[in-house]
């Protein structure tokens, strides 16, 4: 490489250290995924005990309440992704064009805190504040206004 240090190539055996992790991940994720796929495309005859390949399970999963649930999930995902994209672009634009370092510092601090506040703690915080018996719901009498955290609007929030 001109003007820089040449990169040293690692020997192929250097990947052997990662092999146990890769095998473990393959077993933990690959086996259940394979079992689900096999169950989705096969059907066992209870009388004869034979197994045959079929698309029956997949066809049934795209009808009735399953289709309604799938459609609702995709709509919710698309809407929340669009909202997050708009807010993210606006905040990024504000940070990049701001002449004050305070905004950048505040956004970086908030990003660091919020990045570690996800999953179960975040779900609990939403339920404790905006759930049916949540503090904000009760103090603001939001339930009388028709607020429900478990509705499409509530899940979007």
mmCIF file of C-alpha atoms in Angstrom:
data_model
loop_
_atom_site.group_PDB
_atom_site.id
_atom_site.type_symbol
_atom_site.label_atom_id
_atom_site.label_comp_id
_atom_site.label_asym_id
_atom_site.label_seq_id
_atom_site.Cartn_x
_atom_site.Cartn_y
_atom_site.Cartn_z
ATOM 1 C CA UNK A 1 0.000 0.000 0.000
ATOM 2 C CA UNK A 2 1.535 3.317 -1.031
ATOM 3 C CA UNK A 3 2.173 5.749 1.799
ATOM 4 C CA UNK A 4 0.954 3.391 4.502
ATOM 5 C CA UNK A 5 1.895 0.270 6.331
ATOM 6 C CA UNK A 6 1.274 -3.023 4.650
ATOM 7 C CA UNK A 7 -1.385 -5.086 6.363
ATOM 8 C CA UNK A 8 -0.240 -8.334 7.842
ATOM 9 C CA UNK A 9 -2.277 -11.350 6.771
ATOM 10 C CA UNK A 10 -3.442 -13.658 9.485
ATOM 11 C CA UNK A 11 -3.007 -17.357 8.963
ATOM 12 C CA UNK A 12 -6.116 -19.374 8.168
ATOM 13 C CA UNK A 13 -5.871 -21.159 11.519
ATOM 14 C CA UNK A 14 -6.563 -17.845 13.311
ATOM 15 C CA UNK A 15 -10.282 -18.497 12.733
ATOM 16 C CA UNK A 16 -10.104 -21.690 14.785
ATOM 17 C CA UNK A 17 -10.572 -19.624 17.952
ATOM 18 C CA UNK A 18 -13.994 -18.522 16.714
ATOM 19 C CA UNK A 19 -15.021 -22.033 15.698
ATOM 20 C CA UNK A 20 -16.633 -23.032 19.035
ATOM 21 C CA UNK A 21 -18.750 -19.863 19.006
ATOM 22 C CA UNK A 22 -19.786 -20.419 15.400
ATOM 23 C CA UNK A 23 -20.706 -24.052 16.092
ATOM 24 C CA UNK A 24 -22.672 -23.057 19.197
ATOM 25 C CA UNK A 25 -24.522 -20.290 17.325
ATOM 26 C CA UNK A 26 -25.219 -22.674 14.465
ATOM 27 C CA UNK A 27 -26.709 -25.218 16.851
ATOM 28 C CA UNK A 28 -28.719 -22.693 18.876
ATOM 29 C CA UNK A 29 -30.141 -20.883 15.868
ATOM 30 C CA UNK A 30 -29.830 -23.362 13.028
ATOM 31 C CA UNK A 31 -31.484 -26.393 14.625
ATOM 32 C CA UNK A 32 -34.647 -24.590 15.809
ATOM 33 C CA UNK A 33 -34.945 -22.745 12.495
ATOM 34 C CA UNK A 34 -34.548 -26.007 10.607
ATOM 35 C CA UNK A 35 -37.140 -27.733 12.796
ATOM 36 C CA UNK A 36 -39.604 -24.882 12.202
ATOM 37 C CA UNK A 37 -39.020 -24.993 8.466
ATOM 38 C CA UNK A 38 -39.417 -28.772 8.388
ATOM 39 C CA UNK A 39 -42.661 -28.554 10.386
ATOM 40 C CA UNK A 40 -43.962 -25.817 8.103
ATOM 41 C CA UNK A 41 -43.523 -27.806 4.903
ATOM 42 C CA UNK A 42 -44.430 -31.321 6.079
ATOM 43 C CA UNK A 43 -47.559 -33.046 7.317
ATOM 44 C CA UNK A 44 -47.770 -36.323 9.224
ATOM 45 C CA UNK A 45 -50.711 -38.629 8.608
ATOM 46 C CA UNK A 46 -51.875 -39.689 12.102
ATOM 47 C CA UNK A 47 -53.342 -42.983 10.868
ATOM 48 C CA UNK A 48 -50.551 -44.224 8.617
ATOM 49 C CA UNK A 49 -47.759 -42.400 10.443
ATOM 50 C CA UNK A 50 -46.224 -41.264 7.164
ATOM 51 C CA UNK A 51 -44.835 -37.806 6.523
ATOM 52 C CA UNK A 52 -45.278 -35.956 3.258
ATOM 53 C CA UNK A 53 -44.221 -32.563 1.956
ATOM 54 C CA UNK A 54 -47.036 -30.033 1.635
ATOM 55 C CA UNK A 55 -47.708 -26.304 1.570
ATOM 56 C CA UNK A 56 -50.902 -26.698 3.602
ATOM 57 C CA UNK A 57 -49.517 -25.096 6.777
ATOM 58 C CA UNK A 58 -48.167 -22.116 4.874
ATOM 59 C CA UNK A 59 -51.467 -21.638 3.051
ATOM 60 C CA UNK A 60 -53.451 -21.775 6.304
ATOM 61 C CA UNK A 61 -51.059 -19.332 7.979
ATOM 62 C CA UNK A 62 -51.990 -16.688 5.405
ATOM 63 C CA UNK A 63 -55.744 -16.864 6.050
ATOM 64 C CA UNK A 64 -58.166 -15.633 8.705
ATOM 65 C CA UNK A 65 -56.766 -14.348 11.991
ATOM 66 C CA UNK A 66 -53.193 -15.236 11.012
ATOM 67 C CA UNK A 67 -53.362 -12.954 7.970
ATOM 68 C CA UNK A 68 -54.970 -10.200 10.057
ATOM 69 C CA UNK A 69 -52.172 -10.447 12.631
ATOM 70 C CA UNK A 70 -49.457 -10.495 9.981
ATOM 71 C CA UNK A 71 -50.958 -7.499 8.181
ATOM 72 C CA UNK A 72 -51.279 -5.534 11.430
ATOM 73 C CA UNK A 73 -47.693 -6.326 12.373
ATOM 74 C CA UNK A 74 -46.341 -5.228 8.986
ATOM 75 C CA UNK A 75 -48.416 -2.014 9.074
ATOM 76 C CA UNK A 76 -47.214 -1.214 12.604
ATOM 77 C CA UNK A 77 -43.595 -1.901 11.635
ATOM 78 C CA UNK A 78 -43.811 0.256 8.504
ATOM 79 C CA UNK A 79 -45.430 3.175 10.342
ATOM 80 C CA UNK A 80 -43.021 3.170 13.282
ATOM 81 C CA UNK A 81 -40.030 2.838 10.926
ATOM 82 C CA UNK A 82 -41.261 5.815 8.888
ATOM 83 C CA UNK A 83 -41.802 7.931 12.017
ATOM 84 C CA UNK A 84 -38.358 7.014 13.374
ATOM 85 C CA UNK A 85 -36.767 7.827 10.010
ATOM 86 C CA UNK A 86 -38.362 11.278 9.852
ATOM 87 C CA UNK A 87 -37.398 12.164 13.428
ATOM 88 C CA UNK A 88 -33.921 10.683 12.995
ATOM 89 C CA UNK A 89 -33.235 12.705 9.842
ATOM 90 C CA UNK A 90 -34.497 15.911 11.476
ATOM 91 C CA UNK A 91 -32.398 15.389 14.605
ATOM 92 C CA UNK A 92 -29.314 14.439 12.571
ATOM 93 C CA UNK A 93 -29.749 17.530 10.400
ATOM 94 C CA UNK A 94 -30.097 19.725 13.495
ATOM 95 C CA UNK A 95 -26.970 18.237 15.067
ATOM 96 C CA UNK A 96 -24.869 18.537 11.913
ATOM 97 C CA UNK A 97 -25.899 22.124 11.128
ATOM 98 C CA UNK A 98 -25.896 23.407 14.721
ATOM 99 C CA UNK A 99 -23.118 25.787 15.641
ATOM 100 C CA UNK A 100 -23.478 25.017 19.311
ATOM 101 C CA UNK A 101 -21.818 21.999 20.827
ATOM 102 C CA UNK A 102 -24.499 21.724 23.518
ATOM 103 C CA UNK A 103 -27.050 20.206 21.119
ATOM 104 C CA UNK A 104 -24.528 17.644 19.904
ATOM 105 C CA UNK A 105 -23.581 16.793 23.486
ATOM 106 C CA UNK A 106 -27.219 16.442 24.519
ATOM 107 C CA UNK A 107 -28.020 14.176 21.564
ATOM 108 C CA UNK A 108 -24.932 12.020 22.185
ATOM 109 C CA UNK A 109 -25.771 11.716 25.883
ATOM 110 C CA UNK A 110 -29.401 10.860 25.165
ATOM 111 C CA UNK A 111 -28.311 8.316 22.544
ATOM 112 C CA UNK A 112 -25.972 6.627 25.006
ATOM 113 C CA UNK A 113 -28.604 6.442 27.732
ATOM 114 C CA UNK A 114 -31.432 5.340 25.439
ATOM 115 C CA UNK A 115 -29.253 2.703 23.757
ATOM 116 C CA UNK A 116 -28.990 0.941 27.120
ATOM 117 C CA UNK A 117 -32.663 1.386 27.971
ATOM 118 C CA UNK A 118 -34.361 -1.125 25.729
ATOM 119 C CA UNK A 119 -36.089 -4.468 25.852
ATOM 120 C CA UNK A 120 -37.701 -5.430 29.134
ATOM 121 C CA UNK A 121 -36.912 -2.193 31.049
ATOM 122 C CA UNK A 122 -38.412 -0.101 28.243
ATOM 123 C CA UNK A 123 -41.504 -2.297 28.004
ATOM 124 C CA UNK A 124 -41.981 -2.089 31.781
ATOM 125 C CA UNK A 125 -41.607 1.708 31.689
ATOM 126 C CA UNK A 126 -44.310 1.999 29.036
ATOM 127 C CA UNK A 127 -46.693 -0.293 30.913
ATOM 128 C CA UNK A 128 -46.018 1.453 34.244
ATOM 129 C CA UNK A 129 -46.652 4.895 32.778
ATOM 130 C CA UNK A 130 -49.114 4.434 29.918
ATOM 131 C CA UNK A 131 -50.701 1.035 30.611
ATOM 132 C CA UNK A 132 -54.273 0.542 31.823
ATOM 133 C CA UNK A 133 -53.247 1.255 35.436
ATOM 134 C CA UNK A 134 -50.242 3.393 34.504
ATOM 135 C CA UNK A 135 -49.390 6.580 36.352
ATOM 136 C CA UNK A 136 -49.894 8.942 33.396
ATOM 137 C CA UNK A 137 -53.040 7.120 32.288
ATOM 138 C CA UNK A 138 -54.608 7.415 35.741
ATOM 139 C CA UNK A 139 -53.480 10.969 36.569
ATOM 140 C CA UNK A 140 -54.458 12.293 33.142
ATOM 141 C CA UNK A 141 -57.660 10.228 32.971
ATOM 142 C CA UNK A 142 -56.518 9.023 29.556
ATOM 143 C CA UNK A 143 -58.645 5.896 29.831
ATOM 144 C CA UNK A 144 -61.774 8.108 29.787
ATOM 145 C CA UNK A 145 -60.516 9.587 26.512
ATOM 146 C CA UNK A 146 -60.216 6.114 24.968
ATOM 147 C CA UNK A 147 -56.461 5.689 25.413
ATOM 148 C CA UNK A 148 -55.222 2.109 25.265
ATOM 149 C CA UNK A 149 -51.522 1.258 25.144
ATOM 150 C CA UNK A 150 -52.377 -2.044 23.476
ATOM 151 C CA UNK A 151 -54.236 -0.468 20.525
ATOM 152 C CA UNK A 152 -52.574 0.313 17.186
ATOM 153 C CA UNK A 153 -52.104 3.950 18.245
ATOM 154 C CA UNK A 154 -50.761 2.957 21.655
ATOM 155 C CA UNK A 155 -48.267 0.524 20.164
ATOM 156 C CA UNK A 156 -47.164 3.175 17.677
ATOM 157 C CA UNK A 157 -46.335 5.521 20.578
#
